[in-house]
Amino acid sequence: MTDRTTRRWVLARYVEGAPSPEDFRLEECPLPDLEDGRFLARVILASVDPGIRSRLSAGDSYAAAMKLGEGIDGFNVAEVIESRNPNYAVGELICAGGGWREHIVSDGRGYIQKITDRRVELGCWIGVLGVPGLTAWFGLNRVGQAKAGETLLVTSAAGPVGATAGHLGKALGMRVVGTAGSAAKCDWLTHDEGFDAAIDYKAETDLTAAIQAACPDGVDVLFDNVGNAMIDRVLPLMRMRGRIVVSGQVADYNLSPDQVPGIHNTKPFITHRVRMEGLVVFDDIRAFAGAQAAMADMIVLGSLKYRIEEFQGIDALPQAFCGLFRGENFGRRLVRLAPDPKVF
Ligand SMILES: NC(=O)c1ccc[n+]([C@@H]2O[C@H](COP(=O)([O-])OP(=O)(O)OC[C@H]3O[C@@H](n4cnc5c(N)ncnc54)[C@H](OP(=O)(O)O)[C@@H]3O)[C@@H](O)[C@H]2O)c1
């Protein structure tokens, strides 16, 4: 064992309601000597993802609850700095699911992708080209069967999944409407991001009426990141053979199971043959590379935009994460732990 150490954030106590920084603890631990077949990577960027909230409370939700003292999940861009694995050379860049930590020790199994396309900034690989962007891509195309000329409604549209879904919908030739939690976010969506309309759901007393006004022909595809109450409000507006993509449930993650609202407006499932289907993006992992190549080309050509909010230093991870549940983020929140390596 060397005397080298590294740091990582662990779960200090189970979260009740909205998460707070005190729910997490920064821990120093030894870096082990590398065994054969393993490599060591230095984390450059780490992400904060609302979906991990579902594992931070005692009791399982759709994913098993974390153990106290376990490292917090997230995605990383990292650089291999030592290797005893012939498939990973020193200096190679990867994206991986290491979490809120300074170093990753890996045997190469699990979610690890080499970053070979440096036309786009590194943060894209855990943002618009990473799990959020891929969720938008497969949610819209495979699950939502989105088509030109249709109306797409995206909820939590100013987040990285929602904004990417909106851009992809526009690139397909759809009418794209978003919901978001402030006038500033709605202005950003319509003025900078190319959405046809945006609705501040917090300012509307009758959200269904506001969505109807923005989607006068009804909604063909609802890409929902928010949860049951939102789906219930949109169901009466779904068009014949409409599709509801259940991407996320950010409004429900802080609720106990008995507090999560139900869905009541179920009649359109019959009258309008509406289909509702969830996705787990890793189901499409074999198709990731093709989707990423297509989206990288779109970024380079300017038809796919993204926004990164970068925080500095490992200490910033809990506050960056907790802000997601106060609606603070515009686009993808990433935390920088080390500078980008130079491109030669
Ligand atoms: N299915 C999959 O495989 C998969 C993979 C990745 C992510 N996801 C899910 O996709 C969704 C979007 O992820 P993201 O990374 O892009 O995060 P995100 O949408 O940026 O999530 C944070 C945003 O959620 C909104 N929000 C927070 N609390 C809310 C509430 N009570 N009611 C309504 N909105 C609330 C806030 O925006 P406002 O200001 O607009 O309220 C906040 O800025 C998440 O639910 C995530 O779990 C699914």
PDB file of C-alpha atoms and ligand atoms in Angstrom, residues 48-54 62 75 131-136 155-164 179-182 185 189 199-202 223-227 230 246-255 278-283 321 323-333, ligand 1:
ATOM      1  CA  VAL A  48     -24.358  16.179 -10.449  1.00  0.00           C
ATOM      2  CA  ASP A  49     -27.486  14.259 -11.487  1.00  0.00           C
ATOM      3  CA  PRO A  50     -30.976  14.589  -9.987  1.00  0.00           C
ATOM      4  CA  GLY A  51     -31.700  10.891 -10.553  1.00  0.00           C
ATOM      5  CA  ILE A  52     -29.276   9.855  -7.787  1.00  0.00           C
ATOM      6  CA  ARG A  53     -31.682  11.431  -5.278  1.00  0.00           C
ATOM      7  CA  SER A  54     -33.841   8.310  -5.541  1.00  0.00           C
ATOM      8  CA  TYR A  62     -36.811   2.070  -8.400  1.00  0.00           C
ATOM      9  CA  PHE A  75     -20.325  10.719 -14.192  1.00  0.00           C
ATOM     10  CA  VAL A 131     -26.238  10.299 -20.212  1.00  0.00           C
ATOM     11  CA  PRO A 132     -28.453  13.447 -20.342  1.00  0.00           C
ATOM     12  CA  GLY A 133     -28.111  13.875 -24.105  1.00  0.00           C
ATOM     13  CA  LEU A 134     -28.463  10.155 -24.759  1.00  0.00           C
ATOM     14  CA  THR A 135     -31.617  10.081 -22.626  1.00  0.00           C
ATOM     15  CA  ALA A 136     -33.014  12.838 -24.828  1.00  0.00           C
ATOM     16  CA  THR A 155     -40.958  19.388 -19.132  1.00  0.00           C
ATOM     17  CA  SER A 156     -38.011  20.651 -17.064  1.00  0.00           C
ATOM     18  CA  ALA A 157     -36.978  21.975 -20.445  1.00  0.00           C
ATOM     19  CA  ALA A 158     -34.089  24.109 -19.175  1.00  0.00           C
ATOM     20  CA  GLY A 159     -32.249  21.096 -17.756  1.00  0.00           C
ATOM     21  CA  PRO A 160     -29.689  19.169 -19.809  1.00  0.00           C
ATOM     22  CA  VAL A 161     -32.076  16.338 -20.755  1.00  0.00           C
ATOM     23  CA  GLY A 162     -34.980  18.664 -21.528  1.00  0.00           C
ATOM     24  CA  ALA A 163     -32.999  21.276 -23.475  1.00  0.00           C
ATOM     25  CA  THR A 164     -31.354  18.558 -25.584  1.00  0.00           C
ATOM     26  CA  THR A 179     -42.141  24.086 -19.326  1.00  0.00           C
ATOM     27  CA  ALA A 180     -39.675  25.540 -16.829  1.00  0.00           C
ATOM     28  CA  GLY A 181     -39.764  27.105 -13.367  1.00  0.00           C
ATOM     29  CA  SER A 182     -39.028  30.793 -13.994  1.00  0.00           C
ATOM     30  CA  LYS A 185     -35.603  30.126 -17.978  1.00  0.00           C
ATOM     31  CA  LEU A 189     -35.607  28.715 -24.003  1.00  0.00           C
ATOM     32  CA  ILE A 199     -44.435  28.128 -20.059  1.00  0.00           C
ATOM     33  CA  ASP A 200     -43.419  29.129 -16.542  1.00  0.00           C
ATOM     34  CA  TYR A 201     -45.311  26.391 -14.706  1.00  0.00           C
ATOM     35  CA  LYS A 202     -44.892  28.151 -11.354  1.00  0.00           C
ATOM     36  CA  PHE A 223     -41.181  14.156 -22.952  1.00  0.00           C
ATOM     37  CA  ASP A 224     -41.632  14.239 -19.199  1.00  0.00           C
ATOM     38  CA  ASN A 225     -38.795  14.789 -16.747  1.00  0.00           C
ATOM     39  CA  VAL A 226     -40.990  15.926 -13.863  1.00  0.00           C
ATOM     40  CA  GLY A 227     -43.454  13.265 -12.677  1.00  0.00           C
ATOM     41  CA  MET A 230     -47.331  16.929 -14.705  1.00  0.00           C
ATOM     42  CA  VAL A 246     -41.358   8.898 -18.933  1.00  0.00           C
ATOM     43  CA  SER A 247     -37.781  10.127 -18.626  1.00  0.00           C
ATOM     44  CA  GLY A 248     -37.627  11.300 -15.015  1.00  0.00           C
ATOM     45  CA  GLN A 249     -39.641  12.272 -11.952  1.00  0.00           C
ATOM     46  CA  VAL A 250     -37.720  15.149 -10.428  1.00  0.00           C
ATOM     47  CA  ALA A 251     -40.806  16.528  -8.632  1.00  0.00           C
ATOM     48  CA  ASP A 252     -41.329  13.185  -6.934  1.00  0.00           C
ATOM     49  CA  TYR A 253     -37.766  12.310  -5.872  1.00  0.00           C
ATOM     50  CA  ASN A 254     -37.984  14.276  -2.594  1.00  0.00           C
ATOM     51  CA  LEU A 255     -41.362  12.778  -1.657  1.00  0.00           C
ATOM     52  CA  GLY A 278     -40.376   4.787 -19.487  1.00  0.00           C
ATOM     53  CA  LEU A 279     -36.747   4.367 -20.381  1.00  0.00           C
ATOM     54  CA  VAL A 280     -33.468   3.538 -18.706  1.00  0.00           C
ATOM     55  CA  VAL A 281     -30.883   5.004 -21.009  1.00  0.00           C
ATOM     56  CA  PHE A 282     -28.395   2.175 -20.474  1.00  0.00           C
ATOM     57  CA  ASP A 283     -30.822  -0.192 -22.233  1.00  0.00           C
ATOM     58  CA  PHE A 321     -26.319  19.011  -6.530  1.00  0.00           C
ATOM     59  CA  GLY A 323     -29.335  23.516  -6.220  1.00  0.00           C
ATOM     60  CA  LEU A 324     -30.907  21.187  -8.812  1.00  0.00           C
ATOM     61  CA  PHE A 325     -33.879  20.749  -6.481  1.00  0.00           C
ATOM     62  CA  ARG A 326     -34.270  24.529  -6.097  1.00  0.00           C
ATOM     63  CA  GLY A 327     -34.395  24.974  -9.870  1.00  0.00           C
ATOM     64  CA  GLU A 328     -31.069  26.837  -9.963  1.00  0.00           C
ATOM     65  CA  ASN A 329     -29.503  25.142 -12.985  1.00  0.00           C
ATOM     66  CA  PHE A 330     -29.656  26.273 -16.594  1.00  0.00           C
ATOM     67  CA  GLY A 331     -28.320  23.268 -18.505  1.00  0.00           C
ATOM     68  CA  ARG A 332     -25.716  20.797 -17.244  1.00  0.00           C
ATOM     69  CA  ARG A 333     -23.960  21.333 -13.902  1.00  0.00           C
TER      70      ARG A 333
HETATM   71  N1  LIG B   1     -34.542   7.582 -17.747  1.00  0.00           N
HETATM   72  C1  LIG B   1     -33.229   7.722 -17.759  1.00  0.00           C
HETATM   73  O1  LIG B   1     -32.473   6.822 -18.150  1.00  0.00           O
HETATM   74  C2  LIG B   1     -32.656   9.015 -17.282  1.00  0.00           C
HETATM   75  C3  LIG B   1     -31.293   9.301 -17.429  1.00  0.00           C
HETATM   76  C4  LIG B   1     -30.841  10.548 -16.993  1.00  0.00           C
HETATM   77  C5  LIG B   1     -31.713  11.452 -16.411  1.00  0.00           C
HETATM   78  N2  LIG B   1     -33.021  11.097 -16.268  1.00  0.00           N
HETATM   79  C6  LIG B   1     -33.988  12.003 -15.653  1.00  0.00           C
HETATM   80  O2  LIG B   1     -34.200  13.087 -16.525  1.00  0.00           O
HETATM   81  C7  LIG B   1     -34.677  14.192 -15.763  1.00  0.00           C
HETATM   82  C8  LIG B   1     -33.924  15.430 -16.175  1.00  0.00           C
HETATM   83  O3  LIG B   1     -32.562  15.290 -15.798  1.00  0.00           O
HETATM   84  P1  LIG B   1     -31.552  16.493 -15.903  1.00  0.00           P
HETATM   85  O4  LIG B   1     -30.215  15.961 -15.586  1.00  0.00           O
HETATM   86  O5  LIG B   1     -31.783  17.189 -17.186  1.00  0.00           O
HETATM   87  O6  LIG B   1     -31.992  17.389 -14.707  1.00  0.00           O
HETATM   88  P2  LIG B   1     -32.865  18.745 -14.646  1.00  0.00           P
HETATM   89  O7  LIG B   1     -34.062  18.633 -15.519  1.00  0.00           O
HETATM   90  O8  LIG B   1     -31.975  19.902 -14.851  1.00  0.00           O
HETATM   91  O9  LIG B   1     -33.319  18.673 -13.125  1.00  0.00           O
HETATM   92  C9  LIG B   1     -33.226  19.809 -12.289  1.00  0.00           C
HETATM   93  C10 LIG B   1     -34.373  20.726 -12.622  1.00  0.00           C
HETATM   94  O10 LIG B   1     -35.588  20.064 -12.280  1.00  0.00           O
HETATM   95  C11 LIG B   1     -36.567  21.010 -12.035  1.00  0.00           C
HETATM   96  N3  LIG B   1     -37.257  20.703 -10.783  1.00  0.00           N
HETATM   97  C12 LIG B   1     -36.681  20.524  -9.569  1.00  0.00           C
HETATM   98  N4  LIG B   1     -37.644  20.268  -8.654  1.00  0.00           N
HETATM   99  C13 LIG B   1     -38.831  20.302  -9.328  1.00  0.00           C
HETATM  100  C14 LIG B   1     -40.195  20.135  -8.940  1.00  0.00           C
HETATM  101  N5  LIG B   1     -40.521  19.877  -7.673  1.00  0.00           N
HETATM  102  N6  LIG B   1     -41.139  20.243  -9.895  1.00  0.00           N
HETATM  103  C15 LIG B   1     -40.816  20.486 -11.183  1.00  0.00           C
HETATM  104  N7  LIG B   1     -39.539  20.663 -11.593  1.00  0.00           N
HETATM  105  C16 LIG B   1     -38.578  20.565 -10.678  1.00  0.00           C
HETATM  106  C17 LIG B   1     -35.855  22.352 -11.868  1.00  0.00           C
HETATM  107  O11 LIG B   1     -36.148  23.128 -13.018  1.00  0.00           O
HETATM  108  P3  LIG B   1     -37.355  24.214 -13.017  1.00  0.00           P
HETATM  109  O12 LIG B   1     -36.735  25.517 -12.624  1.00  0.00           O
HETATM  110  O13 LIG B   1     -37.845  24.163 -14.404  1.00  0.00           O
HETATM  111  O14 LIG B   1     -38.365  23.758 -12.000  1.00  0.00           O
HETATM  112  C18 LIG B   1     -34.397  21.989 -11.838  1.00  0.00           C
HETATM  113  O15 LIG B   1     -33.576  22.985 -12.367  1.00  0.00           O
HETATM  114  C19 LIG B   1     -34.466  13.835 -14.292  1.00  0.00           C
HETATM  115  O16 LIG B   1     -35.701  13.505 -13.723  1.00  0.00           O
HETATM  116  C20 LIG B   1     -33.535  12.654 -14.351  1.00  0.00           C
HETATM  117  O17 LIG B   1     -33.683  11.806 -13.259  1.00  0.00           O
HETATM  118  C21 LIG B   1     -33.503   9.914 -16.705  1.00  0.00           C
END
